[in-house]
GROMACS .gro file of N, CA and C in nm:
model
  372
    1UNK      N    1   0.085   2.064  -2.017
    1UNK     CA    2   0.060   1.929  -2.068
    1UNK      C    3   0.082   1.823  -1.959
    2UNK      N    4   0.165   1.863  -1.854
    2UNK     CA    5   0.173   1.801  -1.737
    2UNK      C    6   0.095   1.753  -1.666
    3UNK      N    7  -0.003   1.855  -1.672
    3UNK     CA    8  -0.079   1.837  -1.550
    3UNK      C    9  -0.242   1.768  -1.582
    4UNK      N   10  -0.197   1.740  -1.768
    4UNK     CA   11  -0.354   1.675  -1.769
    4UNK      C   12  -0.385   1.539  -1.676
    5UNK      N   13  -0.211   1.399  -1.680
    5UNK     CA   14  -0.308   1.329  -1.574
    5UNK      C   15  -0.316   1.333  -1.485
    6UNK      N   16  -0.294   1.491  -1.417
    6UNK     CA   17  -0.323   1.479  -1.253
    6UNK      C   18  -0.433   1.512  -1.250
    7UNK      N   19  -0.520   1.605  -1.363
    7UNK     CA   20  -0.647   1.605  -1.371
    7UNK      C   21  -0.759   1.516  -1.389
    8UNK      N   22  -0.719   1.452  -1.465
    8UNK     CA   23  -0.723   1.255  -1.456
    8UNK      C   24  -0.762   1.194  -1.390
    9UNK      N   25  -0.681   1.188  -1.267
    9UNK     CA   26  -0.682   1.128  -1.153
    9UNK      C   27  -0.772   1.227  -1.067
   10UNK      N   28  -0.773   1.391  -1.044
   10UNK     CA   29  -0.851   1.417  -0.982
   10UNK      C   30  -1.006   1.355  -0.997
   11UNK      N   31  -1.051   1.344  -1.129
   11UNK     CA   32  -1.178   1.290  -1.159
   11UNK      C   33  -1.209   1.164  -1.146
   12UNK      N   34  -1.091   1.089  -1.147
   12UNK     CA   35  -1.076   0.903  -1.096
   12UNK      C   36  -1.169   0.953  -0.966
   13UNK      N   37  -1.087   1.029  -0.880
   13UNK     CA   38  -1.117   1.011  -0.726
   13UNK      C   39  -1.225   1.058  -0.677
   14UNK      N   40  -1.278   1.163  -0.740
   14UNK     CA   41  -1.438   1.237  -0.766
   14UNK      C   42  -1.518   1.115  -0.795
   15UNK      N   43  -1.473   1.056  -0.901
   15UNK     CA   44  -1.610   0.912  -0.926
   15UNK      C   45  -1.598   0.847  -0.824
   16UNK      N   46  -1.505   0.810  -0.800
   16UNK     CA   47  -1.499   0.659  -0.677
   16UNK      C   48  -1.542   0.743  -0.523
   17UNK      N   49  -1.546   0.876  -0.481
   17UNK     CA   50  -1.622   0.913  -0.407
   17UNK      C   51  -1.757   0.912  -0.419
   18UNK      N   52  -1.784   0.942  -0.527
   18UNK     CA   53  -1.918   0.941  -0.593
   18UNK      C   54  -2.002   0.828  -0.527
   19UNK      N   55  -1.935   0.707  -0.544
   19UNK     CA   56  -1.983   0.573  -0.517
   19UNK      C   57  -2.007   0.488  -0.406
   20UNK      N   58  -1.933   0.559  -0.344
   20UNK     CA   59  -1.870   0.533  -0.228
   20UNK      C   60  -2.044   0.525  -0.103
   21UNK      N   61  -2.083   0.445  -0.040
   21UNK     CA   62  -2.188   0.457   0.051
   21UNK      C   63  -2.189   0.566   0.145
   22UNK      N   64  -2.284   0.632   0.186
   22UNK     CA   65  -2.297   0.753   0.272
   22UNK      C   66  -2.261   0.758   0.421
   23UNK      N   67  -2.273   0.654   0.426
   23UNK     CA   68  -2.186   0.635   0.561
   23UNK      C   69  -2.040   0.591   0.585
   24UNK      N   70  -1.949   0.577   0.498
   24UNK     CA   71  -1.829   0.538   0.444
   24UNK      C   72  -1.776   0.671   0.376
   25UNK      N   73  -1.870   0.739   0.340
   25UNK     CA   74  -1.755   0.879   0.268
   25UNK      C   75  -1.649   0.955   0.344
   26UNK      N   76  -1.674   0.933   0.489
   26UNK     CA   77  -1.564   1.003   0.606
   26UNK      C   78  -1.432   0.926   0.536
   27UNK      N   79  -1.476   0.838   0.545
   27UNK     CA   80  -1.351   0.723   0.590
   27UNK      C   81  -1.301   0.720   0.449
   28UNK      N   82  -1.340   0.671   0.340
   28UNK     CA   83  -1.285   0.713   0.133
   28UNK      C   84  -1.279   0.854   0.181
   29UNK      N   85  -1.281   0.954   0.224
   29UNK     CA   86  -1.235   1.094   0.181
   29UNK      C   87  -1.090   1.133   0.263
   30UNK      N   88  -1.071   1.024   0.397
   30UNK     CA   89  -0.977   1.020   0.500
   30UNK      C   90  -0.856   0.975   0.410
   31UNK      N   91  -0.900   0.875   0.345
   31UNK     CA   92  -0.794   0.775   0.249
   31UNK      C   93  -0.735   0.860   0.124
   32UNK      N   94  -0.831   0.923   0.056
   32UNK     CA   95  -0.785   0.967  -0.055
   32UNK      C   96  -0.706   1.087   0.033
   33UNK      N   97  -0.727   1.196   0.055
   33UNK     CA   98  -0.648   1.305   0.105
   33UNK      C   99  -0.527   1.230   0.210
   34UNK      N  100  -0.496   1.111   0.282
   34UNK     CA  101  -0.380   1.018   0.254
   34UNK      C  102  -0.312   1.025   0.157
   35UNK      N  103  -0.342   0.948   0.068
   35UNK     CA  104  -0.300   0.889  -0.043
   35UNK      C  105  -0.233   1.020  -0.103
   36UNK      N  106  -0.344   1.154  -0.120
   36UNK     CA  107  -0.266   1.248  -0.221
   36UNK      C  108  -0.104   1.317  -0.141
   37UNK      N  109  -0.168   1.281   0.013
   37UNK     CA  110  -0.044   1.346   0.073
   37UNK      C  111   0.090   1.261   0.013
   38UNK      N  112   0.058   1.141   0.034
   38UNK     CA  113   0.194   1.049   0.019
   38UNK      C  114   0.244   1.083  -0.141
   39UNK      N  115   0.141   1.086  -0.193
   39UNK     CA  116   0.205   1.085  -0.336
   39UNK      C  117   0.231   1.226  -0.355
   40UNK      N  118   0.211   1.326  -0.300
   40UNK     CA  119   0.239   1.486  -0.319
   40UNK      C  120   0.428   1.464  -0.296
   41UNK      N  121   0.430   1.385  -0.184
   41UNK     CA  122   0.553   1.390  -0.110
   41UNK      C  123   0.650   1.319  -0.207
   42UNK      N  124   0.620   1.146  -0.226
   42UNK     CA  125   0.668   1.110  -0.310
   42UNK      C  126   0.730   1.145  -0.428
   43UNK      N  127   0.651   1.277  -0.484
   43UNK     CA  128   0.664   1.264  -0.608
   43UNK      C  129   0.739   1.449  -0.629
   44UNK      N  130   0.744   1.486  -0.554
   44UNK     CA  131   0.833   1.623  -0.522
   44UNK      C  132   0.998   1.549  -0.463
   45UNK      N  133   0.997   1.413  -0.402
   45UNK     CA  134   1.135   1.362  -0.318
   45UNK      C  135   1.186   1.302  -0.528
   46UNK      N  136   1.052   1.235  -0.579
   46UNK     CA  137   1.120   1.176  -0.695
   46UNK      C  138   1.171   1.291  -0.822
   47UNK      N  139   1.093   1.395  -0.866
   47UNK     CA  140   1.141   1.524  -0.948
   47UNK      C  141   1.286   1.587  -0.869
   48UNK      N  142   1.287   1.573  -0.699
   48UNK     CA  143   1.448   1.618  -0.706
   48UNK      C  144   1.533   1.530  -0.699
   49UNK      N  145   1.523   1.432  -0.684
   49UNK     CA  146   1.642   1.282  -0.700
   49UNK      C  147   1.680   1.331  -0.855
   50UNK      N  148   1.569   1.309  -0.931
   50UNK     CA  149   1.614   1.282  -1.103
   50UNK      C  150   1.641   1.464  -1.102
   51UNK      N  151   1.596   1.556  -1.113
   51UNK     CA  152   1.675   1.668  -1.105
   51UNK      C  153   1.800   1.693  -1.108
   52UNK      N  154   1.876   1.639  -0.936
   52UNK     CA  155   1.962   1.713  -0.912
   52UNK      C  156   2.086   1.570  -0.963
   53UNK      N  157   2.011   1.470  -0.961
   53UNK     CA  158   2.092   1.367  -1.065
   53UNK      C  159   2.125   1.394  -1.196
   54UNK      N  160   1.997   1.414  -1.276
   54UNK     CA  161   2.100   1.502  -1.379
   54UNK      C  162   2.158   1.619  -1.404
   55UNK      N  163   2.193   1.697  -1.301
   55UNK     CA  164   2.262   1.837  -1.271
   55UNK      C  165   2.421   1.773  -1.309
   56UNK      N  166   2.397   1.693  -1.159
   56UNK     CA  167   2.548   1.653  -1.124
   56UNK      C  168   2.584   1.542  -1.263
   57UNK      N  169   2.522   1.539  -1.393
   57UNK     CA  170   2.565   1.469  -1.491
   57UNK      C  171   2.608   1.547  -1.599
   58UNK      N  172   2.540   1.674  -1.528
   58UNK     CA  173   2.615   1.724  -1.659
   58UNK      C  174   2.534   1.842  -1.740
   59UNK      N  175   2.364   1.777  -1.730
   59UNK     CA  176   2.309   1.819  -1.765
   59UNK      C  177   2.243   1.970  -1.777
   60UNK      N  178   2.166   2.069  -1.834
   60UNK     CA  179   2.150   2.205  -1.814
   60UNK      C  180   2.005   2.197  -1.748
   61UNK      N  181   2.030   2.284  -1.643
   61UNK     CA  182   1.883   2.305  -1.513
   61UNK      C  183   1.739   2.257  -1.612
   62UNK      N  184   1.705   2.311  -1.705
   62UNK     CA  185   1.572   2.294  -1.723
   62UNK      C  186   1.560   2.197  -1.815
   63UNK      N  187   1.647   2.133  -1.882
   63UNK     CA  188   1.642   2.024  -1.948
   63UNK      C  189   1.642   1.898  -1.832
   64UNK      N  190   1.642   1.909  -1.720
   64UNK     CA  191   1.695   1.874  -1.642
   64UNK      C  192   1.556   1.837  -1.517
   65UNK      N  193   1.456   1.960  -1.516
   65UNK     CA  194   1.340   1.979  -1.479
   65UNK      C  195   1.241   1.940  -1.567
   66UNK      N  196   1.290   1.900  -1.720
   66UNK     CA  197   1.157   1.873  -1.795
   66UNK      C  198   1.153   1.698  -1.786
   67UNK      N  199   1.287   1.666  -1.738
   67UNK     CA  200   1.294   1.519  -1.771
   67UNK      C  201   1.241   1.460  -1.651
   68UNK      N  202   1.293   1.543  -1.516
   68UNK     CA  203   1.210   1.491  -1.425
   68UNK      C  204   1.046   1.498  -1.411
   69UNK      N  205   0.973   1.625  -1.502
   69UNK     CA  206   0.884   1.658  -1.496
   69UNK      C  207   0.801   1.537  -1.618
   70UNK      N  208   0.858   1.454  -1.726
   70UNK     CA  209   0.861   1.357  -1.783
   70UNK      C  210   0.824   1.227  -1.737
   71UNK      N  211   0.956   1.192  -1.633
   71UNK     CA  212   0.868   1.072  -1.545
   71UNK      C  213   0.798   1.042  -1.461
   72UNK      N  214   0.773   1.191  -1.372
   72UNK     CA  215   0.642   1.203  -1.290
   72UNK      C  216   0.539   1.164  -1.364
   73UNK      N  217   0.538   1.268  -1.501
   73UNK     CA  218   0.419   1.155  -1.591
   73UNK      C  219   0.410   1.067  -1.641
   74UNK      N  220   0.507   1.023  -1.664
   74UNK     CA  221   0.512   0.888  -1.683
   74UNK      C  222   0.415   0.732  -1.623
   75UNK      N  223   0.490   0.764  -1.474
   75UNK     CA  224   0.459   0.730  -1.344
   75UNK      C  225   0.248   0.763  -1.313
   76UNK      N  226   0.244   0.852  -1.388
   76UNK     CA  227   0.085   0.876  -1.344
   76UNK      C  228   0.020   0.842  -1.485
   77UNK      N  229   0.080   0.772  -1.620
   77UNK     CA  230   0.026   0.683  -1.696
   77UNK      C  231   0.029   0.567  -1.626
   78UNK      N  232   0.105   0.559  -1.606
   78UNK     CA  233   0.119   0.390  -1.538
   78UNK      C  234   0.025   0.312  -1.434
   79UNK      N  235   0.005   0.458  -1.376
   79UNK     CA  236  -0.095   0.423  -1.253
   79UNK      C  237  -0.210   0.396  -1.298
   80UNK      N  238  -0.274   0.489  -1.404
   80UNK     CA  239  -0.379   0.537  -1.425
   80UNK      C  240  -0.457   0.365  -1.487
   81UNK      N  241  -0.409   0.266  -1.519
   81UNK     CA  242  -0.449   0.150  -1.581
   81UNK      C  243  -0.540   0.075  -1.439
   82UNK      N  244  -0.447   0.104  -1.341
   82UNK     CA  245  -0.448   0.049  -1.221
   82UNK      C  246  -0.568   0.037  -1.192
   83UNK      N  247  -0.613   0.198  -1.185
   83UNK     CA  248  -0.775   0.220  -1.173
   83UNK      C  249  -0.866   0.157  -1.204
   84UNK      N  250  -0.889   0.106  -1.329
   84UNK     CA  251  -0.986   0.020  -1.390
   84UNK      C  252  -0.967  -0.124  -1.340
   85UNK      N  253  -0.861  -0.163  -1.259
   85UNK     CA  254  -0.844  -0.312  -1.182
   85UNK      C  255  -0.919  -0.315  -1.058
   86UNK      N  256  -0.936  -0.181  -1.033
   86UNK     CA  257  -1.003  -0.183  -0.863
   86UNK      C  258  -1.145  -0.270  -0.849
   87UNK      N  259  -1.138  -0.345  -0.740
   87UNK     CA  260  -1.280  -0.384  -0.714
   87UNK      C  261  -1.400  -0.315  -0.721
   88UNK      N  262  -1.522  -0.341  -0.797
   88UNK     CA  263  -1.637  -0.247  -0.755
   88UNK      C  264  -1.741  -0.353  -0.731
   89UNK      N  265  -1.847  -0.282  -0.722
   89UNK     CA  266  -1.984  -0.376  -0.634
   89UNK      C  267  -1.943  -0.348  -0.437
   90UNK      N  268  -2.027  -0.387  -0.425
   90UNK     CA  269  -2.046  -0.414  -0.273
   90UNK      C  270  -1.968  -0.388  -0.183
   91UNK      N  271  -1.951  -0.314  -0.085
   91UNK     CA  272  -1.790  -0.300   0.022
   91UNK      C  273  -1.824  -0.393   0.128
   92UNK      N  274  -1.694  -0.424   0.134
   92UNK     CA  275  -1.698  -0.563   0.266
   92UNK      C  276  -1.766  -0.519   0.371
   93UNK      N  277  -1.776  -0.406   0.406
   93UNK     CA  278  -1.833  -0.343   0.551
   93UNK      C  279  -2.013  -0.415   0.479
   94UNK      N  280  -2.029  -0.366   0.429
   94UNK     CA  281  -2.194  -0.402   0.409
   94UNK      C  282  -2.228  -0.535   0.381
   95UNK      N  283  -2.139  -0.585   0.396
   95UNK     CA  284  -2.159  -0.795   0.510
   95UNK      C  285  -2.164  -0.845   0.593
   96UNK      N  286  -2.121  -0.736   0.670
   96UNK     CA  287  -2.104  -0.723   0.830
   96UNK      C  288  -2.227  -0.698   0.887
   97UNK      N  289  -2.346  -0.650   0.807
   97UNK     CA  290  -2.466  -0.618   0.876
   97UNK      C  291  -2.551  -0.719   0.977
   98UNK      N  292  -2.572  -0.694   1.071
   98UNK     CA  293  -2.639  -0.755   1.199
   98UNK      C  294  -2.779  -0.865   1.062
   99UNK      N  295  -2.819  -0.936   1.098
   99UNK     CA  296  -2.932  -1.053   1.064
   99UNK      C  297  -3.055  -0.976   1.182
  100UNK      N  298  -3.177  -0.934   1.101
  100UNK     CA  299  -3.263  -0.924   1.238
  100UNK      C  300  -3.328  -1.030   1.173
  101UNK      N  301  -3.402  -1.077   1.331
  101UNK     CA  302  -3.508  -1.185   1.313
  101UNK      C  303  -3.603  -1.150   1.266
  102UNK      N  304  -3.660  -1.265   1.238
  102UNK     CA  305  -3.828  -1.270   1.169
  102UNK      C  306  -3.923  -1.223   1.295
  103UNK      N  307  -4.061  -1.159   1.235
  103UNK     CA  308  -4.128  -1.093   1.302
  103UNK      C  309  -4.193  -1.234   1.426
  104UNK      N  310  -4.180  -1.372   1.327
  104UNK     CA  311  -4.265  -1.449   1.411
  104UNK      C  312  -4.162  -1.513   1.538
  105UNK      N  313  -3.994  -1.472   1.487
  105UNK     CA  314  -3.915  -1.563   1.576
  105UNK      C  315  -3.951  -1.419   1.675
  106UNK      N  316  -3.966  -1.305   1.689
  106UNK     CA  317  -3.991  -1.182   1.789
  106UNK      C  318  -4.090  -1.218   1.896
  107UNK      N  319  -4.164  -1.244   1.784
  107UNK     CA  320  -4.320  -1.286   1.875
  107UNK      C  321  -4.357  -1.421   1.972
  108UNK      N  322  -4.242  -1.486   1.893
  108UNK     CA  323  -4.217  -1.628   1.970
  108UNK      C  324  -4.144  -1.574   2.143
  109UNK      N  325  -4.027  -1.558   2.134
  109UNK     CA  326  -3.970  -1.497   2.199
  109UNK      C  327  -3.907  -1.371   2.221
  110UNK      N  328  -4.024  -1.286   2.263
  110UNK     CA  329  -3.958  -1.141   2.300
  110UNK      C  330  -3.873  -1.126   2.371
  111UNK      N  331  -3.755  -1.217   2.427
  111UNK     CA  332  -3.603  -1.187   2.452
  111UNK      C  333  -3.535  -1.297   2.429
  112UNK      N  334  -3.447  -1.265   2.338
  112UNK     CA  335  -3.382  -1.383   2.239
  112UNK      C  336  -3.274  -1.413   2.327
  113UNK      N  337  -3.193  -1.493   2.351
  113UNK     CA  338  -3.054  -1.564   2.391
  113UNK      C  339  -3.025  -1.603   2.331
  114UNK      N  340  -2.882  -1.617   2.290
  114UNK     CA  341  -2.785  -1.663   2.233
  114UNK      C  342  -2.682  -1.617   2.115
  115UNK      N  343  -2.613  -1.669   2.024
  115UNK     CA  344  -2.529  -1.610   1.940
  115UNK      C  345  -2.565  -1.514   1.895
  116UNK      N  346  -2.673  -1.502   1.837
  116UNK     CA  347  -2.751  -1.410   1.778
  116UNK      C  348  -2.860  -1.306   1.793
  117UNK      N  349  -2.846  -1.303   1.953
  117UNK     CA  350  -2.922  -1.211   2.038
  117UNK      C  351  -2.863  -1.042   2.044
  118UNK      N  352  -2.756  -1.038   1.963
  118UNK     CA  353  -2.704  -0.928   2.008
  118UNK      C  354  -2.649  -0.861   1.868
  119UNK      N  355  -2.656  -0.713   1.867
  119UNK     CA  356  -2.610  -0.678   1.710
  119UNK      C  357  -2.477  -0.726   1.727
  120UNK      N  358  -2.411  -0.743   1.556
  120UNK     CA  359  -2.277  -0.758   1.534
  120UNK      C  360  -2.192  -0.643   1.525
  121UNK      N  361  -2.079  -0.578   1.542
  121UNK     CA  362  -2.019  -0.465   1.509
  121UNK      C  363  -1.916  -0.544   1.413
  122UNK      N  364  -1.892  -0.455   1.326
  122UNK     CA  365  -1.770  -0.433   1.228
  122UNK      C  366  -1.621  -0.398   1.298
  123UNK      N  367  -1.537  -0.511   1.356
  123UNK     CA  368  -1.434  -0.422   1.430
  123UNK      C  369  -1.317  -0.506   1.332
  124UNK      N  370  -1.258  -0.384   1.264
  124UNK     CA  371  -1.135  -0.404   1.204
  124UNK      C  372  -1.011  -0.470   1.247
   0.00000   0.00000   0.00000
């Protein structure tokens, strides 16, 4: 029963790859396999804090593992709202796109000078 919202979330992250532009999927697939690392880590450091906290209270081992195993899910209801806040439409990178000129400003002058003579790059 644990593990339905990590299944959850696996399919959150399946859609929002889904969506994601084809030249940007390196970089959303770099992030998410991030993200799962940190929270893999996080959330194995948080089940033994509350674990071995309630050991030393008193408590019996697996009553002990279900409670931590409790607010991990907890913690991944909580998140899960989050999701539906995220921005969608358009990624900032695809504003960044270079302006080409008009065919007649080409024909006017086949070598342009100035601000706008040169592509733009996207540098973070």
């Amino acid at each position: 029963m644990t593990l339905v919202p990590a299944a959850v979330g696996v399919g959150l992250i399946a859609t929002v790859l889904a969506k994601t532009p084809g030249r940007h999927v390196g970089s959303a697939a770099g992030l998410v396999n991030t993200a799962l690392q940190i929270g893999a880590a996080s959330g194995v450091a948080l089940i033994g804090t509350v674990y071995f906290g309630l050991l030393d209270g008193g408590h019996p081992p697996v009553r002990s593992a279900a409670i931590g195993l409790l607010v991990v899910t907890g913690l991944y209801l909580l998140a899960a709202p989050a999701t539906l806040i995220l921005p969608a439409g358009r990624s900032h990178f695809t504003a960044a796109r270079p302006q080409r000129p008009s065919p007649q400003a080409t024909a006017a002058d086949p070598h342009p000078s100035g601000p706008d003579s040169h592509p733009r790059r996207y540098h973070p």
